Amino acid sequence: MAIPAILDDDHIDTAAKLLGTYYRRTGAGLPAYKGSMYNCWGGGGDAPHDVNRITPDDLIAVSFLCADVLDRAAFGILDTQAALVSDLLAQIPASLDMADVQADEFDKILGDASPAFQLRHVLSGRDTGWGMGETRTSKVMARKRPLLLPVYDSAVGHLMNLNRGPAGQWQRWHTALTDGTGLPQRLREIRRLSRITDPISEIRVMDIVLWMYGTGTTAGEQLWRDVPGSRF
């Protein structure tokens, strides 16, 4: 599948500048983008002692991506459905990178009958009326499995043509990462050149670069002028 030009070989330096901008600190030492705290807050969602449970720190981290979890959803996730959530998390590999998922293993790990898909259904609260929605749900899940599961939002969804359910979206990300065009290697190089210290996953690098590219924030406008297909 074609990916946005910002992620091709000719724009690695530009992508690295976007990533570095996202992690920039203000003169007062505060994050220029609070989302830069999403992965590292509280030691990270995949820290060994919390890897198979969702904690208040995870919900705080999600709020850094402008996705507050409503009180009824928080209560369900942290209390009434906590055991089920932990059971499903325990069945989702924490150390598996999406780019390393073999084609014949995709359905087992990320398909419609997988524990990841089941967890997505539980967290979305469709049966309980929590009203989490696809974006909030993806941000909770990506916090817990940052190597395997991507964040979803409308800006990135538009750029990646993500217009189906979660398994379809995961399939599209997986195809981009495993189609032999070297995207994982480019994402690692983007991370290296950006000089950020947070060891975020390749799919998080991809998400941030696409989000910065797709939203047209003031800090990044100058960087996109020479990128083919830029919307801004």
mmCIF file with all atom_site columns, N, CA and C in Angstrom, residues 4 11 24 34 38-39 45 58 60 66-67 74 76 82 101 115 120 131 145 150 164 171 193 213 224 227:
data_model
loop_
_atom_site.group_PDB
_atom_site.id
_atom_site.type_symbol
_atom_site.label_atom_id
_atom_site.label_alt_id
_atom_site.label_comp_id
_atom_site.label_asym_id
_atom_site.label_entity_id
_atom_site.label_seq_id
_atom_site.pdbx_PDB_ins_code
_atom_site.Cartn_x
_atom_site.Cartn_y
_atom_site.Cartn_z
_atom_site.occupancy
_atom_site.B_iso_or_equiv
_atom_site.pdbx_formal_charge
_atom_site.auth_seq_id
_atom_site.auth_comp_id
_atom_site.auth_asym_id
_atom_site.auth_atom_id
_atom_site.pdbx_PDB_model_num
ATOM 1  N N  . PRO A 1 4   ? 1.942   7.833   3.160  1.00 0.00 ? 4   PRO A N  1
ATOM 2  C CA . PRO A 1 4   ? 2.164   9.264   2.954  1.00 0.00 ? 4   PRO A CA 1
ATOM 3  C C  . PRO A 1 4   ? 3.633   9.577   2.692  1.00 0.00 ? 4   PRO A C  1
ATOM 4  N N  . HIS A 1 11  ? 12.267  11.903  2.832  1.00 0.00 ? 11  HIS A N  1
ATOM 5  C CA . HIS A 1 11  ? 11.815  12.863  3.841  1.00 0.00 ? 11  HIS A CA 1
ATOM 6  C C  . HIS A 1 11  ? 12.122  12.411  5.273  1.00 0.00 ? 11  HIS A C  1
ATOM 7  N N  . ARG A 1 24  ? 9.771   18.543  21.939 1.00 0.00 ? 24  ARG A N  1
ATOM 8  C CA . ARG A 1 24  ? 10.452  19.765  22.385 1.00 0.00 ? 24  ARG A CA 1
ATOM 9  C C  . ARG A 1 24  ? 9.929   20.205  23.756 1.00 0.00 ? 24  ARG A C  1
ATOM 10 N N  . LYS A 1 34  ? 1.840   17.883  25.177 1.00 0.00 ? 34  LYS A N  1
ATOM 11 C CA . LYS A 1 34  ? 1.661   17.018  26.341 1.00 0.00 ? 34  LYS A CA 1
ATOM 12 C C  . LYS A 1 34  ? 1.597   15.541  25.948 1.00 0.00 ? 34  LYS A C  1
ATOM 13 N N  . TYR A 1 38  ? 2.817   10.652  26.989 1.00 0.00 ? 38  TYR A N  1
ATOM 14 C CA . TYR A 1 38  ? 1.878   9.522   26.944 1.00 0.00 ? 38  TYR A CA 1
ATOM 15 C C  . TYR A 1 38  ? 2.553   8.180   27.196 1.00 0.00 ? 38  TYR A C  1
ATOM 16 N N  . ASN A 1 39  ? 3.657   7.920   26.533 1.00 0.00 ? 39  ASN A N  1
ATOM 17 C CA . ASN A 1 39  ? 4.307   6.619   26.661 1.00 0.00 ? 39  ASN A CA 1
ATOM 18 C C  . ASN A 1 39  ? 5.066   6.444   27.970 1.00 0.00 ? 39  ASN A C  1
ATOM 19 N N  . GLY A 1 45  ? 2.995   2.065   30.192 1.00 0.00 ? 45  GLY A N  1
ATOM 20 C CA . GLY A 1 45  ? 1.890   1.125   30.367 1.00 0.00 ? 45  GLY A CA 1
ATOM 21 C C  . GLY A 1 45  ? 2.307   -0.324  30.332 1.00 0.00 ? 45  GLY A C  1
ATOM 22 N N  . ASP A 1 58  ? -2.428  4.889   33.562 1.00 0.00 ? 58  ASP A N  1
ATOM 23 C CA . ASP A 1 58  ? -2.725  4.682   32.144 1.00 0.00 ? 58  ASP A CA 1
ATOM 24 C C  . ASP A 1 58  ? -3.811  5.646   31.668 1.00 0.00 ? 58  ASP A C  1
ATOM 25 N N  . ILE A 1 60  ? -4.549  8.542   33.015 1.00 0.00 ? 60  ILE A N  1
ATOM 26 C CA . ILE A 1 60  ? -3.961  9.878   32.994 1.00 0.00 ? 60  ILE A CA 1
ATOM 27 C C  . ILE A 1 60  ? -3.154  10.067  31.706 1.00 0.00 ? 60  ILE A C  1
ATOM 28 N N  . CYS A 1 66  ? -5.459  14.145  24.681 1.00 0.00 ? 66  CYS A N  1
ATOM 29 C CA . CYS A 1 66  ? -6.760  14.828  24.545 1.00 0.00 ? 66  CYS A CA 1
ATOM 30 C C  . CYS A 1 66  ? -7.907  13.838  24.429 1.00 0.00 ? 66  CYS A C  1
ATOM 31 N N  . ALA A 1 67  ? -7.872  12.810  25.264 1.00 0.00 ? 67  ALA A N  1
ATOM 32 C CA . ALA A 1 67  ? -8.919  11.788  25.246 1.00 0.00 ? 67  ALA A CA 1
ATOM 33 C C  . ALA A 1 67  ? -9.251  11.386  26.676 1.00 0.00 ? 67  ALA A C  1
ATOM 34 N N  . ALA A 1 74  ? -14.101 4.778   33.357 1.00 0.00 ? 74  ALA A N  1
ATOM 35 C CA . ALA A 1 74  ? -12.973 4.562   34.259 1.00 0.00 ? 74  ALA A CA 1
ATOM 36 C C  . ALA A 1 74  ? -13.346 3.581   35.361 1.00 0.00 ? 74  ALA A C  1
ATOM 37 N N  . GLY A 1 76  ? -15.634 1.230   35.274 1.00 0.00 ? 76  GLY A N  1
ATOM 38 C CA . GLY A 1 76  ? -15.745 -0.106  34.699 1.00 0.00 ? 76  GLY A CA 1
ATOM 39 C C  . GLY A 1 76  ? -14.393 -0.733  34.413 1.00 0.00 ? 76  GLY A C  1
ATOM 40 N N  . ALA A 1 82  ? -12.296 -5.106  35.624 1.00 0.00 ? 82  ALA A N  1
ATOM 41 C CA . ALA A 1 82  ? -10.834 -5.173  35.748 1.00 0.00 ? 82  ALA A CA 1
ATOM 42 C C  . ALA A 1 82  ? -10.291 -6.586  35.569 1.00 0.00 ? 82  ALA A C  1
ATOM 43 N N  . VAL A 1 101 ? 4.959   -9.555  13.399 1.00 0.00 ? 101 VAL A N  1
ATOM 44 C CA . VAL A 1 101 ? 3.837   -10.488 13.324 1.00 0.00 ? 101 VAL A CA 1
ATOM 45 C C  . VAL A 1 101 ? 3.838   -11.122 11.937 1.00 0.00 ? 101 VAL A C  1
ATOM 46 N N  . PRO A 1 115 ? -7.734  -12.108 21.236 1.00 0.00 ? 115 PRO A N  1
ATOM 47 C CA . PRO A 1 115 ? -7.908  -11.416 22.514 1.00 0.00 ? 115 PRO A CA 1
ATOM 48 C C  . PRO A 1 115 ? -7.824  -9.894  22.379 1.00 0.00 ? 115 PRO A C  1
ATOM 49 N N  . ARG A 1 120 ? -10.657 -4.821  22.798 1.00 0.00 ? 120 ARG A N  1
ATOM 50 C CA . ARG A 1 120 ? -11.168 -3.603  22.180 1.00 0.00 ? 120 ARG A CA 1
ATOM 51 C C  . ARG A 1 120 ? -12.673 -3.498  22.378 1.00 0.00 ? 120 ARG A C  1
ATOM 52 N N  . GLY A 1 131 ? -19.486 4.367   26.166 1.00 0.00 ? 131 GLY A N  1
ATOM 53 C CA . GLY A 1 131 ? -19.303 5.361   25.127 1.00 0.00 ? 131 GLY A CA 1
ATOM 54 C C  . GLY A 1 131 ? -17.862 5.807   24.935 1.00 0.00 ? 131 GLY A C  1
ATOM 55 N N  . ARG A 1 145 ? 0.067   -1.872  25.017 1.00 0.00 ? 145 ARG A N  1
ATOM 56 C CA . ARG A 1 145 ? 0.844   -2.687  24.079 1.00 0.00 ? 145 ARG A CA 1
ATOM 57 C C  . ARG A 1 145 ? 1.450   -1.782  23.014 1.00 0.00 ? 145 ARG A C  1
ATOM 58 N N  . PRO A 1 150 ? -1.409  0.323   17.435 1.00 0.00 ? 150 PRO A N  1
ATOM 59 C CA . PRO A 1 150 ? -1.250  1.747   17.137 1.00 0.00 ? 150 PRO A CA 1
ATOM 60 C C  . PRO A 1 150 ? -2.364  2.596   17.729 1.00 0.00 ? 150 PRO A C  1
ATOM 61 N N  . ARG A 1 164 ? -12.202 1.296   8.161  1.00 0.00 ? 164 ARG A N  1
ATOM 62 C CA . ARG A 1 164 ? -12.903 0.074   8.555  1.00 0.00 ? 164 ARG A CA 1
ATOM 63 C C  . ARG A 1 164 ? -12.755 -0.133  10.055 1.00 0.00 ? 164 ARG A C  1
ATOM 64 N N  . GLN A 1 171 ? -4.733  -4.356  10.192 1.00 0.00 ? 171 GLN A N  1
ATOM 65 C CA . GLN A 1 171 ? -4.220  -5.018  8.993  1.00 0.00 ? 171 GLN A CA 1
ATOM 66 C C  . GLN A 1 171 ? -3.520  -4.018  8.082  1.00 0.00 ? 171 GLN A C  1
ATOM 67 N N  . LEU A 1 193 ? 17.579  10.133  14.412 1.00 0.00 ? 193 LEU A N  1
ATOM 68 C CA . LEU A 1 193 ? 17.917  11.479  13.982 1.00 0.00 ? 193 LEU A CA 1
ATOM 69 C C  . LEU A 1 193 ? 17.209  12.553  14.801 1.00 0.00 ? 193 LEU A C  1
ATOM 70 N N  . TYR A 1 213 ? 2.223   15.784  10.719 1.00 0.00 ? 213 TYR A N  1
ATOM 71 C CA . TYR A 1 213 ? 2.109   16.062  9.288  1.00 0.00 ? 213 TYR A CA 1
ATOM 72 C C  . TYR A 1 213 ? 0.663   16.357  8.899  1.00 0.00 ? 213 TYR A C  1
ATOM 73 N N  . TRP A 1 224 ? 6.776   21.280  6.063  1.00 0.00 ? 224 TRP A N  1
ATOM 74 C CA . TRP A 1 224 ? 6.000   20.500  5.094  1.00 0.00 ? 224 TRP A CA 1
ATOM 75 C C  . TRP A 1 224 ? 5.933   21.104  3.707  1.00 0.00 ? 224 TRP A C  1
ATOM 76 N N  . VAL A 1 227 ? 7.039   18.829  0.910  1.00 0.00 ? 227 VAL A N  1
ATOM 77 C CA . VAL A 1 227 ? 6.629   17.425  0.952  1.00 0.00 ? 227 VAL A CA 1
ATOM 78 C C  . VAL A 1 227 ? 5.467   17.206  0.009  1.00 0.00 ? 227 VAL A C  1
#
